[in-house]
Amino acid sequence: MSKSANPFLEITAPGIENLKPYIPGKPVSELERELGIRDSIKLASNENPLGCSDRVRDAIAAEWPHISRYPDGGGYALRNALAKKHDLDPVCITLGNGSNDVLDIIARVFLAPGHESLFSQYAFAVYPISSQAVGASLRVAPAVDYGYDLEALLNMVGNKTRVVWIANPNNPTGTWVNGEELENFIAGVPANVIVVVDEAYIEYVDKPDYPDASKWLAKYPNLIVTRTFSKVYGLASLRIGYGLSHPDVADLLNRVRQPFNANSLAMTAAMAALEDDGFVNRSVQNNSAGMAQLTAGFQQLGLDFIPSVGNFIAVDVGRPADEIDQALLRVGCITRPIAAYGLPNHLRITIGRPDENARLLSALSKVID
Ligand SMILES: *Cc1c(COP(=O)(O)O)cnc(C)c1O
């Protein structure tokens, strides 16, 4: 095929021409085939190394005979379960095909050419992608110590700003903002600017002053909080997440939402997952033990890392991380280089099971030698 410019660029919607696609990790099976290896470990996509709750299997088995039917487009049962969990009215809830879908819906509802979408340096890659896809301009506030500088972010809110995106904690850095800082920020943003607080990793965070922003929804009608079943609940492949917001905002999001964006297997699995606190607790415990294991290992290897409260950690390998990534791949350890985030010397490593973490550390010590 010719390498000349794509002729269809001339007819794209604004923003598409300069859009860089999100680059997901390769599937494990494909990598193993390419490299001629087996038994690799995947610590690349912040998935739950313990899998998911056993209850999910039974729930899916019960739902399976009905998969020829469209799902409940209103997501009645799951929205009610979530309303109970969050002590909110079901009208505050917008279901998504993963929370990425909710982020995308937010962009489509509130952003257009001429508008500005604001986020921090190192912020999750979906914010610029969804914003640029609808033709909005991107504004990036500089980070401090890899973390968000909420003052700088607030200073950049202007009269064209429509949406500000905050991942707390942030992926890929694992940094977080505390309750006082975050609420001051939200209170300082004009009421006609949407603030999105993406809480994909909230269950993992163990800090007394870490805020659950959903508690502020009644106070700030311009706030949207997003959550996912992909991380601690271990349902990444099913694609289910949701937004919490003022009913007026949810009404707009639901206008743009595809009618069947949340499928039956995902919704039934999510409800089963919500009922298994034991699984969530075991996952969180595995994560904190694994975080301690990995950080101790990095220290022993003399490697700096960005302190993380998520289920992953970005480690500075002191040279282009792509090389280290390739060397790790050859011994069956799949991690995620994050040069695309402007962090060329960092590898993002998902916390695994104890045996996986040990294997990663041992491989890392050999390849950085
Ligand atoms: C993983 C992740 C999500 C969740 O994405 P899903 O579409 O729900 O799988 C959202 N935000 C951030 C910052 C993430 O890292």
PDB file of N, CA and C and ligand atoms in Angstrom, residues 22 45-46 96-103 123-127 148 166-172 198-201 226-231 235-237 239-242 311-312 341 348, ligand 1:
ATOM      1  N   TYR A  22      -5.333   5.979  20.402  1.00  0.00           N
ATOM      2  CA  TYR A  22      -4.910   5.320  21.635  1.00  0.00           C
ATOM      3  C   TYR A  22      -4.281   3.992  21.245  1.00  0.00           C
ATOM      4  N   SER A  45      -2.021  -3.478  31.541  1.00  0.00           N
ATOM      5  CA  SER A  45      -3.288  -2.761  31.306  1.00  0.00           C
ATOM      6  C   SER A  45      -4.109  -2.511  32.567  1.00  0.00           C
ATOM      7  N   ASN A  46      -3.459  -2.559  33.716  1.00  0.00           N
ATOM      8  CA  ASN A  46      -4.127  -2.249  34.993  1.00  0.00           C
ATOM      9  C   ASN A  46      -5.350  -3.116  35.257  1.00  0.00           C
ATOM     10  N   GLY A  96     -22.331   3.322  30.779  1.00  0.00           N
ATOM     11  CA  GLY A  96     -21.466   3.385  29.608  1.00  0.00           C
ATOM     12  C   GLY A  96     -20.878   2.033  29.253  1.00  0.00           C
ATOM     13  N   ASN A  97     -20.478   1.907  28.003  1.00  0.00           N
ATOM     14  CA  ASN A  97     -19.780   0.719  27.525  1.00  0.00           C
ATOM     15  C   ASN A  97     -18.314   0.866  27.969  1.00  0.00           C
ATOM     16  N   GLY A  98     -18.098   0.677  29.278  1.00  0.00           N
ATOM     17  CA  GLY A  98     -16.860   1.104  29.917  1.00  0.00           C
ATOM     18  C   GLY A  98     -17.002   2.577  30.278  1.00  0.00           C
ATOM     19  N   SER A  99     -16.200   3.043  31.236  1.00  0.00           N
ATOM     20  CA  SER A  99     -16.329   4.469  31.561  1.00  0.00           C
ATOM     21  C   SER A  99     -15.752   5.334  30.454  1.00  0.00           C
ATOM     22  N   ASN A 100     -14.897   4.747  29.619  1.00  0.00           N
ATOM     23  CA  ASN A 100     -14.422   5.505  28.450  1.00  0.00           C
ATOM     24  C   ASN A 100     -15.572   5.994  27.581  1.00  0.00           C
ATOM     25  N   ASP A 101     -16.593   5.177  27.496  1.00  0.00           N
ATOM     26  CA  ASP A 101     -17.776   5.559  26.732  1.00  0.00           C
ATOM     27  C   ASP A 101     -18.436   6.788  27.365  1.00  0.00           C
ATOM     28  N   VAL A 102     -18.515   6.798  28.686  1.00  0.00           N
ATOM     29  CA  VAL A 102     -19.113   7.949  29.373  1.00  0.00           C
ATOM     30  C   VAL A 102     -18.272   9.205  29.112  1.00  0.00           C
ATOM     31  N   LEU A 103     -16.945   9.045  29.158  1.00  0.00           N
ATOM     32  CA  LEU A 103     -16.063  10.190  28.882  1.00  0.00           C
ATOM     33  C   LEU A 103     -16.322  10.718  27.470  1.00  0.00           C
ATOM     34  N   ALA A 123      -2.112  13.593  31.945  1.00  0.00           N
ATOM     35  CA  ALA A 123      -3.460  13.086  32.221  1.00  0.00           C
ATOM     36  C   ALA A 123      -3.784  11.916  31.289  1.00  0.00           C
ATOM     37  N   PHE A 124      -4.749  11.136  31.696  1.00  0.00           N
ATOM     38  CA  PHE A 124      -5.222   9.962  30.951  1.00  0.00           C
ATOM     39  C   PHE A 124      -5.495  10.323  29.484  1.00  0.00           C
ATOM     40  N   ALA A 125      -5.022   9.459  28.567  1.00  0.00           N
ATOM     41  CA  ALA A 125      -5.015   9.761  27.134  1.00  0.00           C
ATOM     42  C   ALA A 125      -6.393   9.903  26.504  1.00  0.00           C
ATOM     43  N   VAL A 126      -7.403   9.353  27.151  1.00  0.00           N
ATOM     44  CA  VAL A 126      -8.735   9.419  26.540  1.00  0.00           C
ATOM     45  C   VAL A 126      -9.290  10.859  26.534  1.00  0.00           C
ATOM     46  N   TYR A 127      -8.869  11.704  27.481  1.00  0.00           N
ATOM     47  CA  TYR A 127      -9.409  13.072  27.519  1.00  0.00           C
ATOM     48  C   TYR A 127      -9.062  13.832  26.238  1.00  0.00           C
ATOM     49  N   TYR A 148      -0.963  16.602  39.454  1.00  0.00           N
ATOM     50  CA  TYR A 148      -1.747  17.749  39.008  1.00  0.00           C
ATOM     51  C   TYR A 148      -1.418  18.982  39.840  1.00  0.00           C
ATOM     52  N   ILE A 166     -10.282  15.553  35.384  1.00  0.00           N
ATOM     53  CA  ILE A 166      -9.359  15.221  36.468  1.00  0.00           C
ATOM     54  C   ILE A 166      -9.472  13.730  36.775  1.00  0.00           C
ATOM     55  N   ALA A 167      -8.380  13.013  36.600  1.00  0.00           N
ATOM     56  CA  ALA A 167      -8.370  11.607  37.020  1.00  0.00           C
ATOM     57  C   ALA A 167      -7.768  11.571  38.413  1.00  0.00           C
ATOM     58  N   ASN A 168      -8.491  11.012  39.354  1.00  0.00           N
ATOM     59  CA  ASN A 168      -8.019  10.963  40.737  1.00  0.00           C
ATOM     60  C   ASN A 168      -8.215   9.564  41.304  1.00  0.00           C
ATOM     61  N   PRO A 169      -7.151   8.760  41.390  1.00  0.00           N
ATOM     62  CA  PRO A 169      -5.785   9.057  40.955  1.00  0.00           C
ATOM     63  C   PRO A 169      -5.670   9.062  39.428  1.00  0.00           C
ATOM     64  N   ASN A 170      -4.545   9.644  38.981  1.00  0.00           N
ATOM     65  CA  ASN A 170      -4.314   9.730  37.540  1.00  0.00           C
ATOM     66  C   ASN A 170      -3.623   8.474  37.014  1.00  0.00           C
ATOM     67  N   ASN A 171      -3.977   8.111  35.827  1.00  0.00           N
ATOM     68  CA  ASN A 171      -3.267   7.086  35.056  1.00  0.00           C
ATOM     69  C   ASN A 171      -2.557   7.827  33.932  1.00  0.00           C
ATOM     70  N   PRO A 172      -1.268   7.671  33.691  1.00  0.00           N
ATOM     71  CA  PRO A 172      -0.372   6.588  34.128  1.00  0.00           C
ATOM     72  C   PRO A 172       0.520   6.915  35.324  1.00  0.00           C
ATOM     73  N   ASP A 198     -12.656  11.545  37.351  1.00  0.00           N
ATOM     74  CA  ASP A 198     -12.599  10.150  36.904  1.00  0.00           C
ATOM     75  C   ASP A 198     -12.006   9.317  38.047  1.00  0.00           C
ATOM     76  N   GLU A 199     -12.866   8.496  38.657  1.00  0.00           N
ATOM     77  CA  GLU A 199     -12.445   7.729  39.832  1.00  0.00           C
ATOM     78  C   GLU A 199     -12.288   6.238  39.521  1.00  0.00           C
ATOM     79  N   ALA A 200     -11.617   5.940  38.405  1.00  0.00           N
ATOM     80  CA  ALA A 200     -11.491   4.550  37.966  1.00  0.00           C
ATOM     81  C   ALA A 200     -10.786   3.657  39.004  1.00  0.00           C
ATOM     82  N   TYR A 201      -9.924   4.269  39.819  1.00  0.00           N
ATOM     83  CA  TYR A 201      -9.111   3.467  40.745  1.00  0.00           C
ATOM     84  C   TYR A 201      -9.453   3.720  42.203  1.00  0.00           C
ATOM     85  N   THR A 226     -16.982   9.747  37.284  1.00  0.00           N
ATOM     86  CA  THR A 226     -17.067   8.493  36.529  1.00  0.00           C
ATOM     87  C   THR A 226     -16.426   7.349  37.307  1.00  0.00           C
ATOM     88  N   ARG A 227     -17.012   6.183  37.152  1.00  0.00           N
ATOM     89  CA  ARG A 227     -16.538   4.965  37.816  1.00  0.00           C
ATOM     90  C   ARG A 227     -16.530   3.825  36.795  1.00  0.00           C
ATOM     91  N   THR A 228     -15.805   2.765  37.126  1.00  0.00           N
ATOM     92  CA  THR A 228     -15.713   1.647  36.189  1.00  0.00           C
ATOM     93  C   THR A 228     -15.743   0.303  36.903  1.00  0.00           C
ATOM     94  N   PHE A 229     -16.173  -0.717  36.186  1.00  0.00           N
ATOM     95  CA  PHE A 229     -16.069  -2.103  36.659  1.00  0.00           C
ATOM     96  C   PHE A 229     -14.835  -2.793  36.076  1.00  0.00           C
ATOM     97  N   SER A 230     -14.013  -2.053  35.337  1.00  0.00           N
ATOM     98  CA  SER A 230     -12.875  -2.671  34.653  1.00  0.00           C
ATOM     99  C   SER A 230     -11.686  -2.928  35.561  1.00  0.00           C
ATOM    100  N   LYS A 231     -11.591  -2.222  36.670  1.00  0.00           N
ATOM    101  CA  LYS A 231     -10.367  -2.289  37.454  1.00  0.00           C
ATOM    102  C   LYS A 231     -10.564  -3.227  38.644  1.00  0.00           C
ATOM    103  N   LEU A 235     -13.770  -6.656  35.475  1.00  0.00           N
ATOM    104  CA  LEU A 235     -14.678  -6.936  34.351  1.00  0.00           C
ATOM    105  C   LEU A 235     -14.266  -6.185  33.077  1.00  0.00           C
ATOM    106  N   ALA A 236     -12.962  -5.965  32.901  1.00  0.00           N
ATOM    107  CA  ALA A 236     -12.502  -5.097  31.804  1.00  0.00           C
ATOM    108  C   ALA A 236     -13.043  -5.506  30.438  1.00  0.00           C
ATOM    109  N   SER A 237     -13.123  -6.798  30.170  1.00  0.00           N
ATOM    110  CA  SER A 237     -13.517  -7.218  28.820  1.00  0.00           C
ATOM    111  C   SER A 237     -15.012  -7.030  28.578  1.00  0.00           C
ATOM    112  N   ARG A 239     -16.846  -4.413  29.423  1.00  0.00           N
ATOM    113  CA  ARG A 239     -17.093  -3.008  29.126  1.00  0.00           C
ATOM    114  C   ARG A 239     -18.321  -2.472  29.852  1.00  0.00           C
ATOM    115  N   ILE A 240     -18.118  -2.074  31.069  1.00  0.00           N
ATOM    116  CA  ILE A 240     -19.209  -1.437  31.800  1.00  0.00           C
ATOM    117  C   ILE A 240     -18.651  -0.416  32.808  1.00  0.00           C
ATOM    118  N   GLY A 241     -19.186   0.778  32.722  1.00  0.00           N
ATOM    119  CA  GLY A 241     -18.806   1.858  33.636  1.00  0.00           C
ATOM    120  C   GLY A 241     -19.987   2.806  33.727  1.00  0.00           C
ATOM    121  N   TYR A 242     -19.837   3.880  34.503  1.00  0.00           N
ATOM    122  CA  TYR A 242     -20.976   4.794  34.636  1.00  0.00           C
ATOM    123  C   TYR A 242     -20.542   6.179  35.071  1.00  0.00           C
ATOM    124  N   ASN A 311      -3.417   0.803  41.012  1.00  0.00           N
ATOM    125  CA  ASN A 311      -3.022  -0.609  40.930  1.00  0.00           C
ATOM    126  C   ASN A 311      -1.902  -0.779  39.900  1.00  0.00           C
ATOM    127  N   PHE A 312      -1.074   0.266  39.790  1.00  0.00           N
ATOM    128  CA  PHE A 312       0.014   0.295  38.811  1.00  0.00           C
ATOM    129  C   PHE A 312       1.043   1.288  39.328  1.00  0.00           C
ATOM    130  N   TYR A 341       3.059   9.635  26.682  1.00  0.00           N
ATOM    131  CA  TYR A 341       2.629  10.611  27.689  1.00  0.00           C
ATOM    132  C   TYR A 341       3.730  11.640  27.981  1.00  0.00           C
ATOM    133  N   ARG A 348       5.149   1.754  32.811  1.00  0.00           N
ATOM    134  CA  ARG A 348       4.043   1.587  33.750  1.00  0.00           C
ATOM    135  C   ARG A 348       3.814   0.101  33.957  1.00  0.00           C
TER     136      ARG A 348
HETATM  137  C1  LIG B   1      -8.777   2.234  33.092  1.00  0.00           C
HETATM  138  C2  LIG B   1      -9.264   3.640  33.202  1.00  0.00           C
HETATM  139  C3  LIG B   1     -10.598   3.926  32.981  1.00  0.00           C
HETATM  140  C4  LIG B   1     -11.599   2.833  32.755  1.00  0.00           C
HETATM  141  O1  LIG B   1     -11.859   2.582  31.473  1.00  0.00           O
HETATM  142  P1  LIG B   1     -13.059   1.603  31.089  1.00  0.00           P
HETATM  143  O2  LIG B   1     -13.530   2.165  29.808  1.00  0.00           O
HETATM  144  O3  LIG B   1     -14.087   1.718  32.172  1.00  0.00           O
HETATM  145  O4  LIG B   1     -12.487   0.247  30.983  1.00  0.00           O
HETATM  146  C5  LIG B   1     -11.024   5.234  33.098  1.00  0.00           C
HETATM  147  N1  LIG B   1     -10.173   6.214  33.454  1.00  0.00           N
HETATM  148  C6  LIG B   1      -8.891   5.955  33.712  1.00  0.00           C
HETATM  149  C7  LIG B   1      -8.006   7.056  34.163  1.00  0.00           C
HETATM  150  C8  LIG B   1      -8.394   4.663  33.566  1.00  0.00           C
HETATM  151  O5  LIG B   1      -7.101   4.408  33.775  1.00  0.00           O
END
